mmCIF file of C-alpha atoms and ligand atoms in Angstrom:
data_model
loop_
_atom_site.group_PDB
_atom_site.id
_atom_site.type_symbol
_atom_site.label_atom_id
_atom_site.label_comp_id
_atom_site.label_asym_id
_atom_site.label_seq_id
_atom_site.Cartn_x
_atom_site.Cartn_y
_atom_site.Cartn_z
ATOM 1 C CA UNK K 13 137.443 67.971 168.001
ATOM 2 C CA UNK K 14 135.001 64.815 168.505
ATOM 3 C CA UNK K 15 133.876 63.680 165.241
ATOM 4 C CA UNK K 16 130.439 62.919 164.221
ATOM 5 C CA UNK K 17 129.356 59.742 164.031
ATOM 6 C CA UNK K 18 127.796 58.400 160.693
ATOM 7 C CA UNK K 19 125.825 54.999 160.773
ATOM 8 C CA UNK K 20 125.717 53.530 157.246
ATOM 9 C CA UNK K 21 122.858 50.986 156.574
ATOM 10 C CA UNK K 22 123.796 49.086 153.468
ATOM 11 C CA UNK K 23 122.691 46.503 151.068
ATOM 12 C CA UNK K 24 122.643 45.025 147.600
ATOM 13 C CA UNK K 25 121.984 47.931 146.063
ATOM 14 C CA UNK K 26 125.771 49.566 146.738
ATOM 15 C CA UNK K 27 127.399 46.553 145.242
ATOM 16 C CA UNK K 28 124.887 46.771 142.082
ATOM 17 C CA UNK K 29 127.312 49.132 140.108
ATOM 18 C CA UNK K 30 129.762 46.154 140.459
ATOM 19 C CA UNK K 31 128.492 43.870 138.350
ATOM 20 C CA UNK K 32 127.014 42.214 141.827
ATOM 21 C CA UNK K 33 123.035 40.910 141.306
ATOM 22 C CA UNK K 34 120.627 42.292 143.897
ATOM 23 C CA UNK K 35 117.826 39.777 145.632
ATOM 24 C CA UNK K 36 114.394 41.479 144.538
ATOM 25 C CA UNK K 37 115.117 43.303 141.911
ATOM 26 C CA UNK K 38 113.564 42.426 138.589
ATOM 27 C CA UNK K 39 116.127 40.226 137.301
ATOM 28 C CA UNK K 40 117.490 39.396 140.708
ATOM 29 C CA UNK K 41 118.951 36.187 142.295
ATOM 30 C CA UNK K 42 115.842 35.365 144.511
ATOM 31 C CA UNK K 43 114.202 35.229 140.855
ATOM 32 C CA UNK K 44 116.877 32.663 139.443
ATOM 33 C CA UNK K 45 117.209 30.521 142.284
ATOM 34 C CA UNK K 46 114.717 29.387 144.675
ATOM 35 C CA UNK K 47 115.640 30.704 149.026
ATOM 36 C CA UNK K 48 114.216 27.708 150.045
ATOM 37 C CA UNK K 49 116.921 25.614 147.984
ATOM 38 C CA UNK K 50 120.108 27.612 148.474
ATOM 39 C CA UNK K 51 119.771 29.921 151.497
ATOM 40 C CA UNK K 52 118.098 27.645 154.495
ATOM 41 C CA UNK K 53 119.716 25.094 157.165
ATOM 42 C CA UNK K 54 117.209 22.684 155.543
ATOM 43 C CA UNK K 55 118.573 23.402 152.396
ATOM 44 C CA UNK K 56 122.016 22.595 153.563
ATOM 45 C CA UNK K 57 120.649 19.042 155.325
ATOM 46 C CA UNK K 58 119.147 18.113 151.512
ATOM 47 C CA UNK K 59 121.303 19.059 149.256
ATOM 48 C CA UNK K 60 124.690 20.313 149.896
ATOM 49 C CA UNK K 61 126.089 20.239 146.791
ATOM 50 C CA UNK K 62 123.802 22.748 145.366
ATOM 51 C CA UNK K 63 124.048 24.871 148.182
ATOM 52 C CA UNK K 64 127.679 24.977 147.780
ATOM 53 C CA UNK K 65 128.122 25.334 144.299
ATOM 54 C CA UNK K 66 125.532 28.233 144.524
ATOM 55 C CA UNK K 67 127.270 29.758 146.982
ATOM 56 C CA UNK K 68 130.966 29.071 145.237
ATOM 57 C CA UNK K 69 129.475 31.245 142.318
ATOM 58 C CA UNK K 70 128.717 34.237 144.280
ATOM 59 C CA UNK K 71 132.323 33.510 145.738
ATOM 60 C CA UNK K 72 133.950 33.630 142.359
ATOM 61 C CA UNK K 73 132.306 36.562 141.378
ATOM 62 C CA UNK K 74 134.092 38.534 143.873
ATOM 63 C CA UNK K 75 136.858 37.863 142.425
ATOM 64 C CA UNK K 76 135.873 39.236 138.811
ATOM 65 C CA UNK K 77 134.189 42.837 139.963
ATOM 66 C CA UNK K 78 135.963 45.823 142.178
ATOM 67 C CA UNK K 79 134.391 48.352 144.177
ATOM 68 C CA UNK K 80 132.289 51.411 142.772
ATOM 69 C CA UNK K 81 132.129 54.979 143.672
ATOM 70 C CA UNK K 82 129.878 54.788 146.454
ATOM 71 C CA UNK K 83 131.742 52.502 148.386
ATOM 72 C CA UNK K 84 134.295 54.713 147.908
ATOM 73 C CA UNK K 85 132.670 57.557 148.559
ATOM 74 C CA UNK K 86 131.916 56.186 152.407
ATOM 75 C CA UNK K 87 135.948 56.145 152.740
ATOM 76 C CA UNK K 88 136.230 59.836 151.768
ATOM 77 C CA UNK K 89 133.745 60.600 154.130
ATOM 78 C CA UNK K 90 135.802 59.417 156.989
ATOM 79 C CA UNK K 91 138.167 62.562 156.707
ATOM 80 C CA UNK K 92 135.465 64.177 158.410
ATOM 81 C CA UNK K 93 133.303 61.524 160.324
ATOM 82 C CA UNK K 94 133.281 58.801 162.502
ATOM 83 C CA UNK K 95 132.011 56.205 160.038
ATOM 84 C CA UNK K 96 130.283 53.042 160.851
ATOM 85 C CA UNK K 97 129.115 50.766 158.268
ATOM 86 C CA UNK K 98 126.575 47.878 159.238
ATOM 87 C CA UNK K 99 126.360 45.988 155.827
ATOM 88 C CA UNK K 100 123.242 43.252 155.207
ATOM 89 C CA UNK K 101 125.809 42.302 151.773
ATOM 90 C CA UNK K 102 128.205 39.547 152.300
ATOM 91 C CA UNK K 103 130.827 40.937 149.674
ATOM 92 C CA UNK K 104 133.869 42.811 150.833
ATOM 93 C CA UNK K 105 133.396 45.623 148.874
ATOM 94 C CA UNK K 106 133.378 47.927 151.399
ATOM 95 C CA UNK K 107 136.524 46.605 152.884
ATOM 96 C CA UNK K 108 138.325 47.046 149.629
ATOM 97 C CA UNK K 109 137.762 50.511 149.422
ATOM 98 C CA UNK K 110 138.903 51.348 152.109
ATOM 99 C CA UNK K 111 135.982 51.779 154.367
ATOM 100 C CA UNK K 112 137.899 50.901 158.576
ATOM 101 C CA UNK K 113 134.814 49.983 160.563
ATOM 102 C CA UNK K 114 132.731 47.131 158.788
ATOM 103 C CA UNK K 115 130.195 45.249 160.684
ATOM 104 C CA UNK K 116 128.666 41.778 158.459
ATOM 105 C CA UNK K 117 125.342 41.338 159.183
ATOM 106 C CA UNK K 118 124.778 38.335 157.356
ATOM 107 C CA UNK K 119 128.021 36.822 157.128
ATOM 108 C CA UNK K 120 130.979 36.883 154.564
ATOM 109 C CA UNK K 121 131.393 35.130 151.561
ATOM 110 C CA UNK K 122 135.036 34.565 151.607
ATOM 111 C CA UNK K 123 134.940 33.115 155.053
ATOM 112 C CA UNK K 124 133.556 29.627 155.810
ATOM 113 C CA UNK K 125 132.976 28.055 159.209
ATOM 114 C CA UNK K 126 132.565 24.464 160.911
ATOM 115 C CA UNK K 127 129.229 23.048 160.830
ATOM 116 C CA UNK K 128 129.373 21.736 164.762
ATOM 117 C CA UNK K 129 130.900 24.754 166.300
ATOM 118 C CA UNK K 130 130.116 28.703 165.098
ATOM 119 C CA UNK K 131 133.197 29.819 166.911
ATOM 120 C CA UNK K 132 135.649 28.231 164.230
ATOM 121 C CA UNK K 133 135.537 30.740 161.507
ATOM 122 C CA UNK K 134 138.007 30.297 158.430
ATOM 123 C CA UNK K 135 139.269 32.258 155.781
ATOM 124 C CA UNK K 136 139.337 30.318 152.965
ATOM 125 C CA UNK K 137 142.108 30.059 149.999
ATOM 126 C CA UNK K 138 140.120 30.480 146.282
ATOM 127 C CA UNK K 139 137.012 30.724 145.788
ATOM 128 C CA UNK K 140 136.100 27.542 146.008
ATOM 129 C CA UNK K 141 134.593 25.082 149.414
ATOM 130 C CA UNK K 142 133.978 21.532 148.242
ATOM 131 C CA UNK K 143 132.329 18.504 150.056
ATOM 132 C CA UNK K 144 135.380 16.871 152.009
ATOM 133 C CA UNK K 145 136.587 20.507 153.026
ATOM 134 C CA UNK K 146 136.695 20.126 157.001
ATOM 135 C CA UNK K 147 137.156 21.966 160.221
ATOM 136 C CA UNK K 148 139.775 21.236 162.449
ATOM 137 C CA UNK K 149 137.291 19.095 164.413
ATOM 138 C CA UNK K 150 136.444 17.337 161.222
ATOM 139 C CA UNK K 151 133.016 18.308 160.369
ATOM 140 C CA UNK K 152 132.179 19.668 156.893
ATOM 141 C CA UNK K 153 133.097 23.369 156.494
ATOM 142 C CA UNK K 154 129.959 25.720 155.539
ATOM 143 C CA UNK K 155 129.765 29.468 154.038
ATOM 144 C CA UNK K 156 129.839 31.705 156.681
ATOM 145 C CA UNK K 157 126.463 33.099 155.903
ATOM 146 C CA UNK K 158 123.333 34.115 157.840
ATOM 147 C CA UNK K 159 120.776 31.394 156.194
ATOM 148 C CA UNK K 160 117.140 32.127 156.520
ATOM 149 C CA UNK K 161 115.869 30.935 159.998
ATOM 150 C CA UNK K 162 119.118 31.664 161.617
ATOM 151 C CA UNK K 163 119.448 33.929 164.248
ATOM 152 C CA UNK K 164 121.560 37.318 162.879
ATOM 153 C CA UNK K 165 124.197 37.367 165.985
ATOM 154 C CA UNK K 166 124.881 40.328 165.110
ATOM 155 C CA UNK K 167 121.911 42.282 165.483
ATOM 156 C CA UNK K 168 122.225 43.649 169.282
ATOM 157 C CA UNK K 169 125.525 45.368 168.771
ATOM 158 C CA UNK K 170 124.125 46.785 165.425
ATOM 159 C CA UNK K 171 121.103 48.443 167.351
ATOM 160 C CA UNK K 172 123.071 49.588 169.701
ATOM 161 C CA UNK K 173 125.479 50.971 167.393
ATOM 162 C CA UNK K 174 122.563 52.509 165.062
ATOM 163 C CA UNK K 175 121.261 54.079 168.729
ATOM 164 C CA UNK K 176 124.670 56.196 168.854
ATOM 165 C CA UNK K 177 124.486 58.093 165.223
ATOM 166 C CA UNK K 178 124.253 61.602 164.610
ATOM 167 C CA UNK K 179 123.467 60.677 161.316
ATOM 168 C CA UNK K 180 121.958 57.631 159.677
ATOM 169 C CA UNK K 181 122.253 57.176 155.813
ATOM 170 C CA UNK K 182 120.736 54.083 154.292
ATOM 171 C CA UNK K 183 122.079 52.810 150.888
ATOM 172 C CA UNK K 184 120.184 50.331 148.316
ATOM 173 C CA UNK K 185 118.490 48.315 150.489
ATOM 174 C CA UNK K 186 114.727 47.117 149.752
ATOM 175 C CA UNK K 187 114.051 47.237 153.755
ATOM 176 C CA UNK K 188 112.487 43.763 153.245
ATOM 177 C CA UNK K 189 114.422 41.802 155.720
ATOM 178 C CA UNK K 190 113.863 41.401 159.201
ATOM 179 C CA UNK K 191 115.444 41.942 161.832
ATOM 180 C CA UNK K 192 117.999 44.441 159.919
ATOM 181 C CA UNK K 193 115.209 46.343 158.378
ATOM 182 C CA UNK K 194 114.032 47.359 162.181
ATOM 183 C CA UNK K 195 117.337 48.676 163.192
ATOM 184 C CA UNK K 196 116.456 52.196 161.755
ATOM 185 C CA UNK K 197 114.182 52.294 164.640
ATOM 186 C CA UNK K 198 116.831 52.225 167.090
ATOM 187 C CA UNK K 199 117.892 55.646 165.544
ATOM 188 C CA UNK K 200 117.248 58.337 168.060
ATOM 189 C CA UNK K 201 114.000 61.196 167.419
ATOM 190 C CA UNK K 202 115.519 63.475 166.117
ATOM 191 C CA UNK K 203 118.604 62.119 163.901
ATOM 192 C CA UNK K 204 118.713 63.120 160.572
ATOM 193 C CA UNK K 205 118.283 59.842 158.597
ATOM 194 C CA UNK K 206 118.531 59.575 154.554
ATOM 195 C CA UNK K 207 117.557 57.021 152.105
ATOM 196 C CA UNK K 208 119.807 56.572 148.841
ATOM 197 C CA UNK K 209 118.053 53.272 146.608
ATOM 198 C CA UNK K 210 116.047 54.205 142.505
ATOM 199 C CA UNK K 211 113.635 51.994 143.749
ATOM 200 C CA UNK K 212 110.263 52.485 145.082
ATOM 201 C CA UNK K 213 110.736 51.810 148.848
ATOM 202 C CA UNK K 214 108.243 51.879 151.207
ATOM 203 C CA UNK K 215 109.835 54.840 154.003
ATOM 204 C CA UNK K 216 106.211 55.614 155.806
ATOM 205 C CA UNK K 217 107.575 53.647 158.864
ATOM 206 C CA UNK K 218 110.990 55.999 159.044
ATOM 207 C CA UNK K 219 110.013 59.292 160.161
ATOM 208 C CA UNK K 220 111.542 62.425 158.938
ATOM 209 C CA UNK K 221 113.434 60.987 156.140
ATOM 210 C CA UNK K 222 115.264 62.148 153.297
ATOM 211 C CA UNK K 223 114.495 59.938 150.332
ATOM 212 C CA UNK K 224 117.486 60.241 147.928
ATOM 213 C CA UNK K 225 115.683 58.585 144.743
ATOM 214 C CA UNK K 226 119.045 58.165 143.046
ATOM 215 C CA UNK K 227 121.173 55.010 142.007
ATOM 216 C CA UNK K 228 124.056 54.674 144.532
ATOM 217 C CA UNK K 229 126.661 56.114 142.980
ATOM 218 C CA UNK K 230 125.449 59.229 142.060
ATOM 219 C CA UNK K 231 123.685 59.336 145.291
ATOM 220 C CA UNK K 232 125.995 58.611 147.519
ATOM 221 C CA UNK K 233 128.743 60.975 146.199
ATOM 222 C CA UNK K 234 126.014 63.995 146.092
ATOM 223 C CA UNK K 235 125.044 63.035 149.986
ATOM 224 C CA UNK K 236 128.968 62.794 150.779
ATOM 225 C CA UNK K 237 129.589 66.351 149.250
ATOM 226 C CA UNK K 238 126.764 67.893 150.979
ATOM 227 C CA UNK K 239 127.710 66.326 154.425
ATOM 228 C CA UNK K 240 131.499 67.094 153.847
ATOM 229 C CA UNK K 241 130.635 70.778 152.717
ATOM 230 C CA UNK K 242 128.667 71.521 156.329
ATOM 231 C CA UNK K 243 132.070 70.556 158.481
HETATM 232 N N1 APR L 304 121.984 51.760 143.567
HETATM 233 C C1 APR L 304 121.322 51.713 144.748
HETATM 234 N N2 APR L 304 120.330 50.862 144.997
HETATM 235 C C2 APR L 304 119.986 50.015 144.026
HETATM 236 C C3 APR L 304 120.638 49.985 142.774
HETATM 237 C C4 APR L 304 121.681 50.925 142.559
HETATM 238 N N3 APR L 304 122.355 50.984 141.416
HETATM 239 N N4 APR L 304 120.064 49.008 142.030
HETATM 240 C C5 APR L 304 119.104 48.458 142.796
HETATM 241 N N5 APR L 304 119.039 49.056 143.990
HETATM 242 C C6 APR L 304 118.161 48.813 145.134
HETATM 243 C C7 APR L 304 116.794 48.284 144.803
HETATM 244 O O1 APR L 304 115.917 49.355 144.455
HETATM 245 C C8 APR L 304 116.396 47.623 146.126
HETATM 246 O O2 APR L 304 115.752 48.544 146.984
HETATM 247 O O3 APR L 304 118.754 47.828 145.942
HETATM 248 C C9 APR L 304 117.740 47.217 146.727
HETATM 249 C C10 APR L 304 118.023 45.745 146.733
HETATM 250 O O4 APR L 304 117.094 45.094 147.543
HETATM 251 P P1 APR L 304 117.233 43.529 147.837
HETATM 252 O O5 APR L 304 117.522 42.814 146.568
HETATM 253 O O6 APR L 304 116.038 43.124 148.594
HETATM 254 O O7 APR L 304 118.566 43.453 148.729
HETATM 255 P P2 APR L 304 118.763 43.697 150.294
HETATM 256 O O8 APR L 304 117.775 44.687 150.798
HETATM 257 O O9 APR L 304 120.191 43.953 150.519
HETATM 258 O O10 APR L 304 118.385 42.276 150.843
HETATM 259 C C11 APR L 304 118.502 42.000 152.210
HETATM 260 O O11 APR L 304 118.019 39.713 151.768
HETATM 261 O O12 APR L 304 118.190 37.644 150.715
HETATM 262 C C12 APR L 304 118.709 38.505 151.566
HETATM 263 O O13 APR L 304 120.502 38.006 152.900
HETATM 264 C C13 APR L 304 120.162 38.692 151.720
HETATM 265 O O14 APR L 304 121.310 40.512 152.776
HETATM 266 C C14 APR L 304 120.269 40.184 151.887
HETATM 267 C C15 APR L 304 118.908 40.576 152.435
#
């Protein structure tokens, strides 16, 4: 028999029981560190060493935390469904679970790509990318991230991809960024969609859905149960 297909929205708020800092929480990184100076092409232009070294922290980090029960409570879930995750987070938690189908909205921390051509993407060894590092056409090597102002490449395959769920479960994600904040509106009429985040989130614009006030872990597993327990 088919499966049913299960879009997962998902962003800093599944990797928060990691040890991983969300962006607009209180305490968050957009509080510590200014956008304009780490996370923009202009940035990059002004002062690369910062950008780097901020982004080299968030790289090393990865290395120190391991994925948490709701990420791995999206890989049970595939026993039963056709699981898609779109992810706004550029860790790999997801990956290490377990999780099969992973699509990076906003890039990936532990790749890195040449600054003249987008096409040459690189894993990279360590944690660390240092001035010097260069692509194979010799042009400094950046993080492989979506900075603000960029266009998010992969935004038309994840609306179309959000367009084929027969459910749609969004998980810790402040639904402040644009465009992946609009792709719940590719969801068709109809399609049960439900919101797991402890925060207050604004979900007037998302009709007919089920707002799971709960931290991700706990929410997620409940969500999995109940969606596991009606196959
Ligand atoms: N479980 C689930 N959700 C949580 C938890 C938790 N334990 N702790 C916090 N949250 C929720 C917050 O309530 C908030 O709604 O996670 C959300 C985090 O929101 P943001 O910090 O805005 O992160 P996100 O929505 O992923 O940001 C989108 O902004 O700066 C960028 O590119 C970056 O991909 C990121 C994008």
């Amino acid at each position: 028999m088919l499966k049913k297909r299960i879009v997962v929205l998902s962003g800093a708020g599944i990797s928060a029981e990691s040890g991983i800092k969300t962006f607009r929480d209180s305490g968050g990184l957009w509080e510590e560190y200014d956008i304009m100076e780490v996370a923009t092409p202009e940035a990059w232009e002004r002062n690369r060493d910062l950008v780097l070294e901020f982004y080299n922290q968030r790289r090393k980090q990865l290395y120190e935390v391991e994925p948490n029960d709701a990420h791995y409570a999206l890989v049970e879930l595939e026993k039963a469904f056709d699981v898609h995750i779109i992810t706004q987070n550029v860790d790999d938690l997801h990956e290490r679970a377990g999780s099969s189908q992973v699509m990076h909205l906003h890039g990936e921390l532990k790749k890195v790509r040449s600054s003249v051509d987008e096409s040459l993407i690189y894993d990279l060894d360590g944690w660390e990318l240092k001035a010097g590092d260069k692509c194979e056409k010799g042009s400094q090597l950046r993080p492989h991230i979506v900075w603000f102002g960029e266009p998010v490449e992969m935004i038309p395959a994840a609306a179309e991809l959000s367009g084929t769920a027969d459910i749609y479960v969004i998980i810790g994600t402040s639904l402040n960024v644009y465009p992946a904040a609009g792709l719940v509106s590719y969801v068709l009429p109809g399609t049960p969609i439900y919101l797991i985040d402890p925060g207050e989130i604004n979900v007037g614009y998302i009709p007919g859905v089920r707002f799971i006030k709960e931290r991700a872990g706990t929410g997620t597993r409940q969500l999995v149960k109940e969606l596991m327990g009606e196959v």
